C-alpha atoms as one frame of an Amber mdcrd trajectory, in Angstrom:
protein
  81.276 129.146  92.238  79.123 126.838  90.214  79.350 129.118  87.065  83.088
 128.472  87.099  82.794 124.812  87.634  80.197 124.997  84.919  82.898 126.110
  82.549  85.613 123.954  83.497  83.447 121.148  83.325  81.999 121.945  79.718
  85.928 122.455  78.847  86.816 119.055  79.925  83.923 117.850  77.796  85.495
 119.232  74.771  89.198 118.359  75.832  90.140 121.863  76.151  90.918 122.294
  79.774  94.229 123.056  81.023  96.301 121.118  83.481  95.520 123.758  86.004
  91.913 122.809  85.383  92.082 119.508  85.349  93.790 119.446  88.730  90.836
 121.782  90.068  88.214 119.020  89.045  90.417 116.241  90.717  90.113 118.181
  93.735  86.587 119.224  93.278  85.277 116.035  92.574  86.488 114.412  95.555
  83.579 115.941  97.563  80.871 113.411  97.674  77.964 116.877  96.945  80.096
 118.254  93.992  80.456 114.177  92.591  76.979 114.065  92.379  76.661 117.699
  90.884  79.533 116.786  88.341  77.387 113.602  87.324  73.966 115.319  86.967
  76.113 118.309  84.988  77.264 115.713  82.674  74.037 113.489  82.105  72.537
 117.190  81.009  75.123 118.348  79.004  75.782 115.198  76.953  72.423 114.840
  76.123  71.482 118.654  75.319  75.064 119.236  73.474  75.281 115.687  71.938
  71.930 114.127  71.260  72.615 111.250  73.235  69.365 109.390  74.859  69.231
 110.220  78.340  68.250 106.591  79.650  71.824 105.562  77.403  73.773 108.031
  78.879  72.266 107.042  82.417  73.530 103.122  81.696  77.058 104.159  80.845
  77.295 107.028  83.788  76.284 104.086  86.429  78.628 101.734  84.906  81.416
 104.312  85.610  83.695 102.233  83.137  85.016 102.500  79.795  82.743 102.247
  76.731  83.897  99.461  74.933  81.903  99.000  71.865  79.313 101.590  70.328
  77.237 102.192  67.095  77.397 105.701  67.971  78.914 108.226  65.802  82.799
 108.615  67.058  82.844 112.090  67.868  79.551 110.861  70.539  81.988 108.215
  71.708  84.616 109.836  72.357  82.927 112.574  74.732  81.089 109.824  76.988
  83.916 108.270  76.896  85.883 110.741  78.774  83.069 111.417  80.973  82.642
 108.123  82.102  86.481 107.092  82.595  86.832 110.509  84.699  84.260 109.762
  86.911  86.132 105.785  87.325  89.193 107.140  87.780  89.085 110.372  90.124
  85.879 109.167  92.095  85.793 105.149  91.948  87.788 102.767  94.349  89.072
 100.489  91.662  91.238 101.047  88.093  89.800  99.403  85.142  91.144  97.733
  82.399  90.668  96.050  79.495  90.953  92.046  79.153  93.987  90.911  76.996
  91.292  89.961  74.102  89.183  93.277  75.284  86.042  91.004  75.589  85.151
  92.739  78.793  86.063  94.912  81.568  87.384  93.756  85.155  87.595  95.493
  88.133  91.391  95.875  89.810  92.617  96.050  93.096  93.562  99.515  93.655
  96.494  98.277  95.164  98.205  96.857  92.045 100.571  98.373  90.379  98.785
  99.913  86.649  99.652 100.702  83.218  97.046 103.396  82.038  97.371 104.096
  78.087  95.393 107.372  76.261  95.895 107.079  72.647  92.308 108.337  72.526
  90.930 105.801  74.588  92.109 104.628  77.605  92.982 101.058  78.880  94.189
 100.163  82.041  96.477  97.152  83.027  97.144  95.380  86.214 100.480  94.399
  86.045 100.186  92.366  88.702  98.331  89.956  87.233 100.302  88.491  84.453
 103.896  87.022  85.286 104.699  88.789  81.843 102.739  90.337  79.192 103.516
  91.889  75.438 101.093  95.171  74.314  99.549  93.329  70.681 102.507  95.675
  69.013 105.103  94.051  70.656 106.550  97.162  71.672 105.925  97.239  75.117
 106.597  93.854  77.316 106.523  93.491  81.331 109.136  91.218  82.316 109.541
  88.546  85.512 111.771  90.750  87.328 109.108  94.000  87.671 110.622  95.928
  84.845 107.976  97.360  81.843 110.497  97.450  78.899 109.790  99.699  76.119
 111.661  98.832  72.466 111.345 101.462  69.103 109.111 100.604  66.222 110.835
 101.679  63.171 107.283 101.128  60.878 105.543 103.421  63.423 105.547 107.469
  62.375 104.262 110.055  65.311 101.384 111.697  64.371 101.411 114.861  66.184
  98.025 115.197  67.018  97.791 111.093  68.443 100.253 111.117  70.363 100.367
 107.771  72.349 100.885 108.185  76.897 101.118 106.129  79.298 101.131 106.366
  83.010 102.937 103.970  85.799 100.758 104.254  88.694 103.155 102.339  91.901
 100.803 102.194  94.970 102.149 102.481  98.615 104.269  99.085 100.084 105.976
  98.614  96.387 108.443  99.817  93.517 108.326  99.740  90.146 111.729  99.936
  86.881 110.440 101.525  83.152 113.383 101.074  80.645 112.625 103.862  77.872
 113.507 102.376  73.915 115.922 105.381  74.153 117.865 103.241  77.227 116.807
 105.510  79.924 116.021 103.620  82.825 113.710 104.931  85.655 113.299 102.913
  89.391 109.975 104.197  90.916 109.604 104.320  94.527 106.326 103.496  96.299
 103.115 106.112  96.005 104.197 107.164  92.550 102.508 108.090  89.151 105.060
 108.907  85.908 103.501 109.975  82.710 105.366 109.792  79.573 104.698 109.185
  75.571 105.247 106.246  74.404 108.367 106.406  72.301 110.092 110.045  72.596
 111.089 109.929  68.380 110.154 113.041  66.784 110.474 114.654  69.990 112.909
 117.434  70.189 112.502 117.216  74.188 111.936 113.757  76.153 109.610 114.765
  78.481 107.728 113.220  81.067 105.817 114.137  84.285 106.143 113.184  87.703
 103.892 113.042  91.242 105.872 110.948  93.985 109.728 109.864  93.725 111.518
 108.270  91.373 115.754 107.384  90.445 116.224 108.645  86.645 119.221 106.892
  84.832 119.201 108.975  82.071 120.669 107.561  78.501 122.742 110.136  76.439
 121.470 111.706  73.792 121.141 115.146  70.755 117.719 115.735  72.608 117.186
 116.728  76.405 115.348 114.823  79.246 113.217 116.746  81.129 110.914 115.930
  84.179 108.534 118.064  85.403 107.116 117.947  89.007 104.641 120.420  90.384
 106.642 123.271  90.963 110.198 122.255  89.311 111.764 121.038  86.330 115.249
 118.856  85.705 116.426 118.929  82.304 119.570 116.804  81.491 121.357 115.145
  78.366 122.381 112.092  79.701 123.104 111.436  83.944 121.545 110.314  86.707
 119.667 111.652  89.549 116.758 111.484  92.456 113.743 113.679  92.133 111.061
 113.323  95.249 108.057 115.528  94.950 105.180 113.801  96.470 101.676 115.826
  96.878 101.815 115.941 100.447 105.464 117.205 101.011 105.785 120.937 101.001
 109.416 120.423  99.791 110.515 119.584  96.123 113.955 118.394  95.903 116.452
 116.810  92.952 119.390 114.672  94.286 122.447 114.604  91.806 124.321 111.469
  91.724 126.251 111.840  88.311 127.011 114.413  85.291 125.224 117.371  85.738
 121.590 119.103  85.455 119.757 122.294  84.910 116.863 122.628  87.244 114.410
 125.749  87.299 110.849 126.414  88.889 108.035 126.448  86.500 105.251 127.246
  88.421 102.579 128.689  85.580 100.911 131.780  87.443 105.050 132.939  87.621
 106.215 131.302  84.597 109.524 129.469  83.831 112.595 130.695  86.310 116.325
 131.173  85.004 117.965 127.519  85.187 120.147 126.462  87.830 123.629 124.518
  87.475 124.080 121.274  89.475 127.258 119.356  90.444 127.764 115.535  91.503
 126.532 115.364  95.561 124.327 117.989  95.221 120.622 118.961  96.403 118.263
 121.364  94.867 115.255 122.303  96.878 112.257 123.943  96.075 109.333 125.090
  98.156 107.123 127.625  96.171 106.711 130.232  93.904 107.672 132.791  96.553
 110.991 131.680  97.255 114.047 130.825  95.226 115.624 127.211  94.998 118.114
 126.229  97.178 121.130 124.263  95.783 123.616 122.720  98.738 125.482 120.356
  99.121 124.974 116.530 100.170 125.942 113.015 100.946 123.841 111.541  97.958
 124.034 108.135  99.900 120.929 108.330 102.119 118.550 109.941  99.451 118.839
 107.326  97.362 119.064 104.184  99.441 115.458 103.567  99.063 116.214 101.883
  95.478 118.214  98.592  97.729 115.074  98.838 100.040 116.983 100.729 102.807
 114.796 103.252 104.570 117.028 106.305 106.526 115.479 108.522 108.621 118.264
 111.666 108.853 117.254 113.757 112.204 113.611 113.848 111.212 110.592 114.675
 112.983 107.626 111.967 113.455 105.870 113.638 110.876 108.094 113.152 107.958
 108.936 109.718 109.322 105.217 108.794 109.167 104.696 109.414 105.418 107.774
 107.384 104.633 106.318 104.688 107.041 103.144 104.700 105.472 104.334 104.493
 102.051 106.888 101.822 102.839 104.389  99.662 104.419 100.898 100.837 102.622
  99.227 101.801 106.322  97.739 104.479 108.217  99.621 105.761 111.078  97.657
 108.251 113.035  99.568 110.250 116.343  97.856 110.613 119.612 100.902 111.629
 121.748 101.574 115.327 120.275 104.906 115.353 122.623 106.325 112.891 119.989
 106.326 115.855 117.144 108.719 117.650 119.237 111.023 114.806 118.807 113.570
 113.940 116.227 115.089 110.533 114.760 118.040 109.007 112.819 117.761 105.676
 111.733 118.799 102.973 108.700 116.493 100.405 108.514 116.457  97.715 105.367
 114.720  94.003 106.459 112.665  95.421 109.489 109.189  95.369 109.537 106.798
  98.367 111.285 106.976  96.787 114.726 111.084  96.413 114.656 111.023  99.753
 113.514 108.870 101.021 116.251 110.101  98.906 118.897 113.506 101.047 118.079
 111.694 104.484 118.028 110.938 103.426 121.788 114.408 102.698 123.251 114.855
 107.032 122.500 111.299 107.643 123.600 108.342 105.922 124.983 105.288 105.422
 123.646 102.690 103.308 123.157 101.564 101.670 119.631  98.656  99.172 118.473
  97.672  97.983 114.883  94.241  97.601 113.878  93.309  96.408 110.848  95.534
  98.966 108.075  96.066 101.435 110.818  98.577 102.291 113.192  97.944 103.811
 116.612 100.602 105.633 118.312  99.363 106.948 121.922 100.843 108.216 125.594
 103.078 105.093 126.853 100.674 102.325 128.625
């Protein structure tokens, strides 16, 4: 096992792992043992494949932060660099970030909603901490009202091999708007990560990448919008639509509200699938690479209520109506009373808080419930 880990990790040194890899080391890496191995790995490699002093490479490793200024040759930099911000971002508790005059680094509640930007070197942003902010190129601005607003830079060429991405990162209890320069407008929904260059010109595909959900208003244009989950792909000219795909639902699905789509599975061991037509009030579903994607009809209504802060439960069981709970309210909710995930619920709930929520749960059924500290008990009634 560790000859393959061995591998992928030297790849990631030299930014030449693939996305499949890369998701294999955030998985890997979450295990306290294979941290520590991944650490030790790097310490050796960096300073056998690099030159770097091993006492210097042992500072920046226990700093597990950004390297912000260096004497060191770039191509040095840049490697430790990666290292380090891996480590802070897959392993630590906190996103960092760089001041607004970059004079130092400060530690962010992981709660707060982040900008992360990789144009070589990454910076993070709390943008909770400013009431509004503008990026020193003026092209990027986070207004009052929530919404990061994007504007074109006319004196600003792509280069294709600097290309400029940034990633929305909306923790669980909040939502977060991105207006595109292009005019595409996208409402993120709580426990949701979009990734997405910086301005699409040049591009002959906007593209951008989504874990969680997320409303897509999509602005008309010559050149296609795509968005990729794990698993499924929505390419559009100009509409708007619903795509949920969180990590820890088996089920990927696109809700269309307007226009119409193309959706097709793109799972990589089984390639890219033959496109799919959608209507207005439609659903596509997929599951896995075993099973084809299901298009059906729907009242779009519910599945996209969540943007006015109106949470619907549609004949669910406890289970799915737990993850939406915990998301809405950023808690852990852990069952006790295993008759409850024989049950099912329907509900519309928009002002309520967990405990008027509950407290309606048990005029169907009775249980028993108790908050401590950020979790939620549910147990056989009292």
């Amino acid at each position: 096992m560790n000859n393959k880990v061995d591998i992928i990790i030297s790849k990631f040194l030299d930014d030449e792992t693939s996305e499949a890899e890369k998701a294999f080391l955030i998985e890997w890496i979450k295990t306290p043992d294979n941290r520590l191995y991944f650490e030790d790995f790097i310490k050796t490699e960096i300073w056998l494949k690099y030159s770097f002093n091993s006492s210097d490479v042992e500072k920046h490793l226990s700093m597990l932060s950004i390297v912000t200024r260096s004497k060191r040759k770039k191509a040095h930099l840049n490697i430790l660099k990666y290292a380090t911000l891996f480590i802070a971002v897959l392993a630590s508790a906190a996103f960092i970030y760089f001041s607004k005059d970059q004079s130092g680094l400060q530690v962010v509640d992981e709660n707060a909603i982040s900008l992360e930007i990789n144009n070589g070197s990454s910076k993070y942003f709390s943008l909770e901490n400013y009431s509004e902010f503008t990026l020193k190129d003026k092209t990027v601005a986070l207004k009052t009202n929530g919404l990061l607003e994007y504007s074109s830079d006319d004196k600003q060429e792509r280069e294709s091999d600097n290309i400029e991405y940034h990633t929305i990162n909306v923790p669980y209890g909040k939502t977060f708007k991105v207006h595109f320069a292009d005019g595409s407008l996208v409402h993120l929904n709580s426990g949701s990560k979009l990734t997405y260059p910086k301005n699409f010109d040049g591009f002959d595909l906007r593209e951008v990448s989504l874990i969680g959900e997320a409303y897509f208003k999509v602005a008309k244009a010559d050149v296609p919008f795509q968005v990729n989950v794990e698993g499924l792909s929505t390419k559009v000219l100009g509409t708007e639509f619903n795509v949920s795909a969180y990590q820890d639902e088996i089920l990927k699905e696109v809700i269309l509200v307007e226009g119409s789509v193309q959706v097709f599975q793109n799972y990589e061991a089984e390639g890219i699938s033959a496109s799919k037509l959608m209507i207005p009030n439609q659903r596509a579903v997929g599951k896995n690479a075993d099973t084809d994607l299901i298009i059906e009809n729907v009242d779009v209504t519910n599945h996209i209520a969540w943007m006015n802060g109106i949470l619907v439960f549609e004949n669910e069981n406890l289970l799915s109506i737990i993850k939406k709970l915990e998301r809405r309210f950023n808690i852990d909710i852990k069952n006790n009373y295993e008759i409850l995930d024989e049950m099912r619920y329907s509900g519309r709930f928009k002002n309520e808080n967990i405990d008027e929520i509950l407290k309606t749960m048990q005029a169907h059924t009775n249980f028993s419930y108790a908050m401590k500290g950020n979790t939620l008990k549910i147990d056989k009634p009292n």
